[in-house]
Tab-separated table of C-alpha atoms in Angstrom:
chain	number	residue	atom	x	y	z
A	1	UNK	CA	155.528	223.024	119.327
A	2	UNK	CA	156.299	225.810	117.588
A	3	UNK	CA	159.230	228.220	118.478
A	4	UNK	CA	158.156	231.513	119.436
A	5	UNK	CA	159.345	234.046	117.209
A	6	UNK	CA	161.095	237.094	117.980
A	7	UNK	CA	162.118	240.046	116.055
A	8	UNK	CA	164.956	242.226	117.621
A	9	UNK	CA	164.889	245.921	116.798
A	10	UNK	CA	167.989	247.920	118.125
A	11	UNK	CA	170.188	250.506	116.654
A	12	UNK	CA	173.507	248.699	118.388
A	13	UNK	CA	174.622	245.834	116.559
A	14	UNK	CA	176.085	244.713	119.649
A	15	UNK	CA	172.682	244.557	121.377
A	16	UNK	CA	171.099	243.131	118.374
A	17	UNK	CA	173.849	240.688	118.454
A	18	UNK	CA	173.906	239.911	122.509
A	19	UNK	CA	170.023	239.619	122.261
A	20	UNK	CA	170.010	237.412	119.676
A	21	UNK	CA	172.155	235.027	121.393
A	22	UNK	CA	170.855	235.092	124.501
A	23	UNK	CA	167.268	234.387	122.970
A	24	UNK	CA	168.397	231.720	120.700
A	25	UNK	CA	170.099	230.006	123.728
A	26	UNK	CA	166.544	229.026	124.554
A	27	UNK	CA	165.334	226.083	122.663
A	28	UNK	CA	161.483	227.458	122.566
A	29	UNK	CA	162.923	230.848	120.899
A	30	UNK	CA	164.020	231.603	117.586
A	31	UNK	CA	165.352	235.255	116.455
A	32	UNK	CA	163.936	235.388	113.090
A	33	UNK	CA	165.535	238.533	112.161
A	34	UNK	CA	166.456	241.968	113.494
A	35	UNK	CA	166.447	245.431	112.546
A	36	UNK	CA	168.315	248.527	112.827
A	37	UNK	CA	165.561	251.295	113.074
A	38	UNK	CA	161.803	251.400	113.128
A	39	UNK	CA	161.073	251.836	109.597
A	40	UNK	CA	163.171	248.587	108.565
A	41	UNK	CA	161.168	246.976	111.160
A	42	UNK	CA	157.927	247.713	110.109
A	43	UNK	CA	158.875	245.716	106.619
A	44	UNK	CA	160.658	242.774	108.406
A	45	UNK	CA	156.888	242.204	110.601
A	46	UNK	CA	154.928	242.146	107.297
A	47	UNK	CA	157.691	239.464	105.813
A	48	UNK	CA	158.699	237.757	108.994
A	49	UNK	CA	155.353	237.849	111.359
A	50	UNK	CA	157.038	237.563	114.583
A	51	UNK	CA	155.201	236.679	117.943
A	52	UNK	CA	157.153	239.190	119.737
A	53	UNK	CA	159.419	242.155	119.186
A	54	UNK	CA	162.281	243.647	121.330
A	55	UNK	CA	162.362	247.523	121.038
A	56	UNK	CA	164.926	249.750	122.188
A	57	UNK	CA	163.579	253.328	122.926
A	58	UNK	CA	166.231	255.616	121.055
A	59	UNK	CA	166.499	254.803	117.839
A	60	UNK	CA	167.196	257.188	114.395
A	61	UNK	CA	164.653	258.001	111.929
A	62	UNK	CA	161.971	256.982	114.537
A	63	UNK	CA	161.834	256.696	118.378
A	64	UNK	CA	160.888	253.624	119.756
A	65	UNK	CA	157.938	255.445	121.454
A	66	UNK	CA	156.115	256.730	118.283
A	67	UNK	CA	157.141	253.318	116.373
A	68	UNK	CA	155.361	251.894	119.689
A	69	UNK	CA	152.298	254.290	119.634
A	70	UNK	CA	151.889	253.172	115.949
A	71	UNK	CA	152.038	249.698	116.143
A	72	UNK	CA	149.683	249.510	118.979
A	73	UNK	CA	147.054	251.328	117.062
A	74	UNK	CA	147.523	249.434	114.057
A	75	UNK	CA	148.869	245.931	114.470
A	76	UNK	CA	148.865	245.142	118.339
A	77	UNK	CA	151.014	242.765	119.309
A	78	UNK	CA	153.316	241.750	122.260
A	79	UNK	CA	156.357	243.977	122.651
A	80	UNK	CA	159.431	244.107	125.347
A	81	UNK	CA	161.110	247.370	125.361
A	82	UNK	CA	164.868	247.958	125.974
A	83	UNK	CA	165.636	250.677	128.482
A	84	UNK	CA	168.869	252.070	129.833
A	85	UNK	CA	169.154	252.618	132.964
A	86	UNK	CA	168.882	256.055	133.658
A	87	UNK	CA	166.207	258.327	134.851
A	88	UNK	CA	165.086	259.675	131.421
A	89	UNK	CA	165.047	255.841	130.539
A	90	UNK	CA	162.979	255.220	133.570
A	91	UNK	CA	160.321	258.248	132.607
A	92	UNK	CA	159.837	256.913	128.895
A	93	UNK	CA	159.777	253.205	129.965
A	94	UNK	CA	156.529	254.447	131.749
A	95	UNK	CA	155.616	256.000	128.860
A	96	UNK	CA	155.795	252.856	126.871
A	97	UNK	CA	154.082	250.441	129.108
A	98	UNK	CA	151.406	252.981	129.280
A	99	UNK	CA	151.123	252.728	125.292
A	100	UNK	CA	150.763	248.678	125.765
A	101	UNK	CA	154.360	247.385	126.041
A	102	UNK	CA	154.022	244.017	128.056
A	103	UNK	CA	157.280	244.476	129.729
A	104	UNK	CA	161.149	246.063	129.931
A	105	UNK	CA	164.394	244.826	129.887
A	106	UNK	CA	166.654	247.471	131.319
A	107	UNK	CA	170.048	247.880	129.408
A	108	UNK	CA	173.265	248.866	131.831
A	109	UNK	CA	175.331	251.909	130.110
A	110	UNK	CA	178.501	250.051	130.968
A	111	UNK	CA	180.059	247.024	130.604
A	112	UNK	CA	176.734	245.990	128.273
A	113	UNK	CA	178.324	242.728	127.325
A	114	UNK	CA	179.169	240.985	130.603
A	115	UNK	CA	176.038	242.676	132.416
A	116	UNK	CA	173.219	241.748	129.900
A	117	UNK	CA	174.679	238.208	129.593
A	118	UNK	CA	173.845	238.212	133.665
A	119	UNK	CA	170.139	238.951	132.707
A	120	UNK	CA	169.861	236.196	130.711
A	121	UNK	CA	167.387	233.983	132.412
A	122	UNK	CA	165.181	237.189	132.963
A	123	UNK	CA	165.314	238.266	129.457
A	124	UNK	CA	164.234	234.692	128.337
A	125	UNK	CA	161.693	234.656	130.778
A	126	UNK	CA	160.275	238.250	129.827
A	127	UNK	CA	160.198	237.403	126.078
A	128	UNK	CA	158.311	233.979	126.846
A	129	UNK	CA	155.821	235.686	129.007
A	130	UNK	CA	155.079	238.056	126.009
A	131	UNK	CA	154.447	235.376	123.938
A	132	UNK	CA	151.592	234.521	126.025
A	133	UNK	CA	150.477	238.170	126.791
A	134	UNK	CA	146.967	239.318	125.769
A	135	UNK	CA	147.544	242.943	124.134
A	136	UNK	CA	144.899	245.333	123.152
A	137	UNK	CA	144.725	248.030	120.459
A	138	UNK	CA	146.038	251.480	122.004
A	139	UNK	CA	143.247	253.973	122.195
A	140	UNK	CA	144.972	256.980	123.319
A	141	UNK	CA	143.363	258.771	126.271
A	142	UNK	CA	143.198	262.543	126.867
A	143	UNK	CA	146.247	264.175	128.431
A	144	UNK	CA	145.976	264.033	131.878
A	145	UNK	CA	146.019	267.224	133.944
A	146	UNK	CA	149.451	267.485	135.382
A	147	UNK	CA	149.623	267.845	139.245
A	148	UNK	CA	152.889	268.500	140.822
A	149	UNK	CA	153.750	267.665	144.458
A	150	UNK	CA	154.348	271.097	145.745
A	151	UNK	CA	153.746	271.696	149.058
A	152	UNK	CA	150.858	274.110	148.440
A	153	UNK	CA	148.964	271.495	146.290
A	154	UNK	CA	149.538	268.729	148.910
A	155	UNK	CA	148.840	270.762	151.839
A	156	UNK	CA	145.725	271.976	150.007
A	157	UNK	CA	144.356	268.500	149.165
A	158	UNK	CA	145.060	267.284	152.861
A	159	UNK	CA	143.297	270.627	154.537
A	160	UNK	CA	140.371	270.235	151.768
A	161	UNK	CA	139.591	267.034	152.578
A	162	UNK	CA	137.636	267.520	155.415
A	163	UNK	CA	135.806	264.661	154.107
A	164	UNK	CA	138.531	261.936	154.627
A	165	UNK	CA	137.346	259.753	157.441
A	166	UNK	CA	139.948	258.958	160.475
A	167	UNK	CA	140.304	255.069	159.794
A	168	UNK	CA	142.727	252.426	160.396
A	169	UNK	CA	141.667	250.541	156.986
A	170	UNK	CA	144.264	249.512	154.712
A	171	UNK	CA	143.858	248.496	150.919
A	172	UNK	CA	146.787	246.335	149.840
A	173	UNK	CA	147.682	245.810	146.270
A	174	UNK	CA	150.290	243.561	144.350
A	175	UNK	CA	151.123	243.066	140.636
A	176	UNK	CA	153.664	242.300	137.927
A	177	UNK	CA	153.937	241.916	134.160
A	178	UNK	CA	151.201	244.408	133.006
A	179	UNK	CA	150.822	245.719	136.734
A	180	UNK	CA	151.960	249.744	136.001
A	181	UNK	CA	148.829	249.887	133.485
A	182	UNK	CA	146.414	248.031	135.749
A	183	UNK	CA	147.454	250.010	138.950
A	184	UNK	CA	146.978	253.130	137.126
A	185	UNK	CA	143.475	251.981	135.836
A	186	UNK	CA	142.525	250.996	139.357
A	187	UNK	CA	144.090	254.076	141.327
A	188	UNK	CA	142.252	256.376	138.615
A	189	UNK	CA	138.649	255.268	139.922
A	190	UNK	CA	139.445	255.468	143.591
A	191	UNK	CA	138.138	258.554	145.482
A	192	UNK	CA	140.542	260.987	147.291
A	193	UNK	CA	138.895	259.933	150.165
A	194	UNK	CA	139.833	256.308	150.216
A	195	UNK	CA	141.728	254.480	153.144
A	196	UNK	CA	145.481	254.377	152.139
A	197	UNK	CA	146.580	251.986	149.716
A	198	UNK	CA	150.033	250.426	149.795
A	199	UNK	CA	151.438	248.635	146.507
A	200	UNK	CA	153.790	246.257	145.600
A	201	UNK	CA	154.850	246.124	141.779
A	202	UNK	CA	157.430	243.953	140.514
A	203	UNK	CA	159.997	246.858	139.091
A	204	UNK	CA	163.540	247.917	139.396
A	205	UNK	CA	165.201	250.418	141.447
A	206	UNK	CA	165.632	252.857	138.987
A	207	UNK	CA	161.796	252.737	137.716
A	208	UNK	CA	159.432	252.723	140.756
A	209	UNK	CA	159.893	256.608	141.482
A	210	UNK	CA	158.941	257.329	138.193
A	211	UNK	CA	156.062	254.934	138.179
A	212	UNK	CA	154.817	256.649	141.115
A	213	UNK	CA	155.277	259.950	140.055
A	214	UNK	CA	153.134	258.832	136.647
A	215	UNK	CA	150.354	257.507	139.140
A	216	UNK	CA	150.675	260.740	141.242
A	217	UNK	CA	150.116	262.809	137.817
A	218	UNK	CA	147.014	261.107	136.861
A	219	UNK	CA	144.839	259.807	140.471
A	220	UNK	CA	142.848	261.874	143.129
A	221	UNK	CA	144.753	259.955	145.664
A	222	UNK	CA	148.098	261.089	146.392
A	223	UNK	CA	150.771	258.816	145.132
A	224	UNK	CA	154.430	258.741	146.191
A	225	UNK	CA	157.204	256.170	146.690
A	226	UNK	CA	157.248	254.843	149.891
A	227	UNK	CA	160.029	256.141	152.265
A	228	UNK	CA	160.966	254.143	155.636
A	229	UNK	CA	159.121	255.250	158.816
A	230	UNK	CA	156.695	257.242	156.328
A	231	UNK	CA	153.134	257.480	158.198
A	232	UNK	CA	150.589	255.863	156.043
A	233	UNK	CA	147.643	257.835	156.447
A	234	UNK	CA	144.006	257.806	154.387
A	235	UNK	CA	143.890	259.311	150.784
A	236	UNK	CA	147.352	258.780	149.948
A	237	UNK	CA	149.051	255.766	148.141
A	238	UNK	CA	152.273	254.271	148.752
A	239	UNK	CA	154.584	252.373	145.982
A	240	UNK	CA	157.231	249.902	146.773
A	241	UNK	CA	160.719	251.202	145.963
A	242	UNK	CA	162.333	248.810	143.099
A	243	UNK	CA	164.708	246.858	145.244
A	244	UNK	CA	163.654	246.986	148.225
A	245	UNK	CA	160.495	245.208	150.577
A	246	UNK	CA	157.614	247.321	151.299
A	247	UNK	CA	155.888	246.420	154.774
A	248	UNK	CA	153.365	247.664	157.049
A	249	UNK	CA	153.870	248.159	160.477
A	250	UNK	CA	152.021	249.381	163.231
A	251	UNK	CA	152.241	251.971	166.271
A	252	UNK	CA	149.408	252.032	168.452
A	253	UNK	CA	146.551	253.206	166.021
A	254	UNK	CA	148.969	254.433	163.223
A	255	UNK	CA	150.358	252.844	160.410
A	256	UNK	CA	153.894	253.443	158.973
A	257	UNK	CA	155.758	252.027	156.006
A	258	UNK	CA	158.816	249.928	156.781
A	259	UNK	CA	161.370	249.219	153.983
A	260	UNK	CA	163.717	246.175	154.190
A	261	UNK	CA	166.614	245.025	152.169
A	262	UNK	CA	166.150	241.461	152.757
A	263	UNK	CA	166.755	238.942	150.022
A	264	UNK	CA	164.034	238.199	147.356
A	265	UNK	CA	161.187	236.485	148.283
A	266	UNK	CA	159.651	234.009	145.460
A	267	UNK	CA	162.755	235.843	143.499
A	268	UNK	CA	161.046	239.314	143.961
A	269	UNK	CA	162.117	242.332	145.540
A	270	UNK	CA	159.777	244.032	146.602
A	271	UNK	CA	157.652	240.925	147.098
A	272	UNK	CA	153.900	241.167	147.407
A	273	UNK	CA	153.753	238.281	149.873
A	274	UNK	CA	156.043	240.009	152.313
A	275	UNK	CA	153.874	243.186	151.781
A	276	UNK	CA	150.743	240.873	152.216
A	277	UNK	CA	152.027	238.936	155.305
A	278	UNK	CA	152.757	242.275	157.060
A	279	UNK	CA	149.377	243.642	156.343
A	280	UNK	CA	147.969	240.503	157.842
A	281	UNK	CA	150.107	241.061	161.232
A	282	UNK	CA	149.496	244.412	161.712
A	283	UNK	CA	146.231	245.188	160.047
A	284	UNK	CA	144.156	241.779	159.776
A	285	UNK	CA	140.622	241.895	159.135
A	286	UNK	CA	141.053	245.788	158.857
A	287	UNK	CA	142.498	245.318	155.375
A	288	UNK	CA	141.342	244.460	152.068
A	289	UNK	CA	143.777	242.894	149.786
A	290	UNK	CA	144.071	243.102	145.461
A	291	UNK	CA	146.086	241.104	143.105
A	292	UNK	CA	146.235	242.187	139.508
A	293	UNK	CA	147.601	240.514	136.481
A	294	UNK	CA	151.476	239.297	136.680
A	295	UNK	CA	153.412	236.144	136.015
A	296	UNK	CA	154.315	233.532	138.867
A	297	UNK	CA	152.834	233.073	142.134
A	298	UNK	CA	153.915	235.733	144.309
A	299	UNK	CA	151.429	237.079	146.934
A	300	UNK	CA	148.971	233.863	146.478
A	301	UNK	CA	149.815	232.427	149.625
A	302	UNK	CA	149.886	235.133	152.002
A	303	UNK	CA	146.709	236.257	150.228
A	304	UNK	CA	144.870	232.965	151.099
A	305	UNK	CA	146.455	233.418	154.713
A	306	UNK	CA	144.494	236.779	154.486
A	307	UNK	CA	141.275	235.020	153.186
A	308	UNK	CA	141.611	232.833	156.093
A	309	UNK	CA	140.963	234.795	159.018
A	310	UNK	CA	138.626	236.901	156.980
A	311	UNK	CA	139.814	239.507	155.011
A	312	UNK	CA	137.972	240.678	151.601
A	313	UNK	CA	140.149	239.563	148.817
A	314	UNK	CA	139.734	240.590	144.915
A	315	UNK	CA	141.588	239.229	142.062
A	316	UNK	CA	141.809	240.365	138.416
A	317	UNK	CA	140.089	238.088	135.812
A	318	UNK	CA	141.819	236.069	133.161
A	319	UNK	CA	140.171	238.068	130.340
A	320	UNK	CA	141.646	241.100	131.509
A	321	UNK	CA	144.819	240.442	132.693
A	322	UNK	CA	147.688	240.659	130.551
A	323	UNK	CA	149.228	237.522	132.279
A	324	UNK	CA	147.070	235.252	134.609
A	325	UNK	CA	149.777	234.001	136.731
A	326	UNK	CA	149.385	235.765	140.074
A	327	UNK	CA	145.737	235.957	140.175
A	328	UNK	CA	145.234	232.417	138.590
A	329	UNK	CA	147.178	231.088	141.514
A	330	UNK	CA	145.757	232.859	144.220
A	331	UNK	CA	142.194	231.397	142.607
A	332	UNK	CA	143.731	228.130	142.685
A	333	UNK	CA	144.519	228.471	146.226
A	334	UNK	CA	140.864	229.483	146.928
A	335	UNK	CA	142.089	232.749	148.366
A	336	UNK	CA	140.021	235.127	146.203
A	337	UNK	CA	136.482	236.164	147.464
A	338	UNK	CA	135.910	238.215	144.102
A	339	UNK	CA	136.984	238.041	140.707
A	340	UNK	CA	136.579	240.919	138.687
A	341	UNK	CA	137.397	242.286	135.090
A	342	UNK	CA	139.958	245.148	135.477
A	343	UNK	CA	137.377	248.180	134.964
A	344	UNK	CA	135.224	246.873	137.841
A	345	UNK	CA	138.056	246.278	140.390
A	346	UNK	CA	138.266	249.788	141.944
A	347	UNK	CA	134.528	249.952	142.176
A	348	UNK	CA	134.409	246.248	144.017
A	349	UNK	CA	137.138	248.086	145.974
A	350	UNK	CA	135.004	250.694	147.016
A	351	UNK	CA	132.010	248.884	147.633
A	352	UNK	CA	133.799	246.176	149.567
A	353	UNK	CA	135.940	248.177	151.942
A	354	UNK	CA	132.878	249.914	153.263
A	355	UNK	CA	132.044	246.157	154.900
A	356	UNK	CA	135.185	246.185	156.841
């Protein structure tokens, strides 16, 4: 079986060396070359024809985002971004994922040698998953109108929403690799008077708030990072914070967010299975569950439990998924009622939630 060919692009000689050593330690991967900046990388891509790139965001001569944008327009291929663990790095990483990067690796600012080595298995897994990912040519969308979460805007939205019906329905969405853009595409098509949406996306702590803010800027729903004890109300979407499980709890007829610092489940924190199980316990048949692109099987077992009590369930189809791991596992377990391409998922949610 041919090895996965990787090109490492980073202006730091230390990072290039570390990533090369880590990736070459796996018998299924070969680092065929490295580049100090995107201009050198462009030539090496032509010469070496790698299967996957690792790409630093901050580099001389051309920044990683500009290079990624050009690459995904002209020669789409799997890219894993190398991002710094800062708020600026988180915001830029969300932009990179929107441009077509498959995933990202968070690079620590201090003790790089020791801490990056600690992520060895994760780095190898993400590069291997990227090698199997389906990437598409970038067709840039018009810029979204910026929408802040000022008090006036939020209150205006809630006051205006006389059409928002009082409901105890819950829409639960789980995703992993490729999920940040899949979730965006679904939420952009959801009406402002939708039942409340709760979201678990596998994402590190520093990046989840940027992810929620990006969703909020382009959706009619009001999207925020979930807070412990926060009421769950229609017209809003709640994103699980990285490093915390999001659960749905009930008090009388009202739902609220409950965050947990319990250990990872299925190696993930937040875990889709944890969220789905809490939805089963608190909302039961008054819910709808959706599982989108992602590696592994997180969420599949609890989706089966939801399906068994009559909950409507939806999975993204294989063709439109970056990685058909989580939805594929749910389908194998007969946990899925509807299998839809990504561009039809929101429509299926809207028509199906009316039956609940």
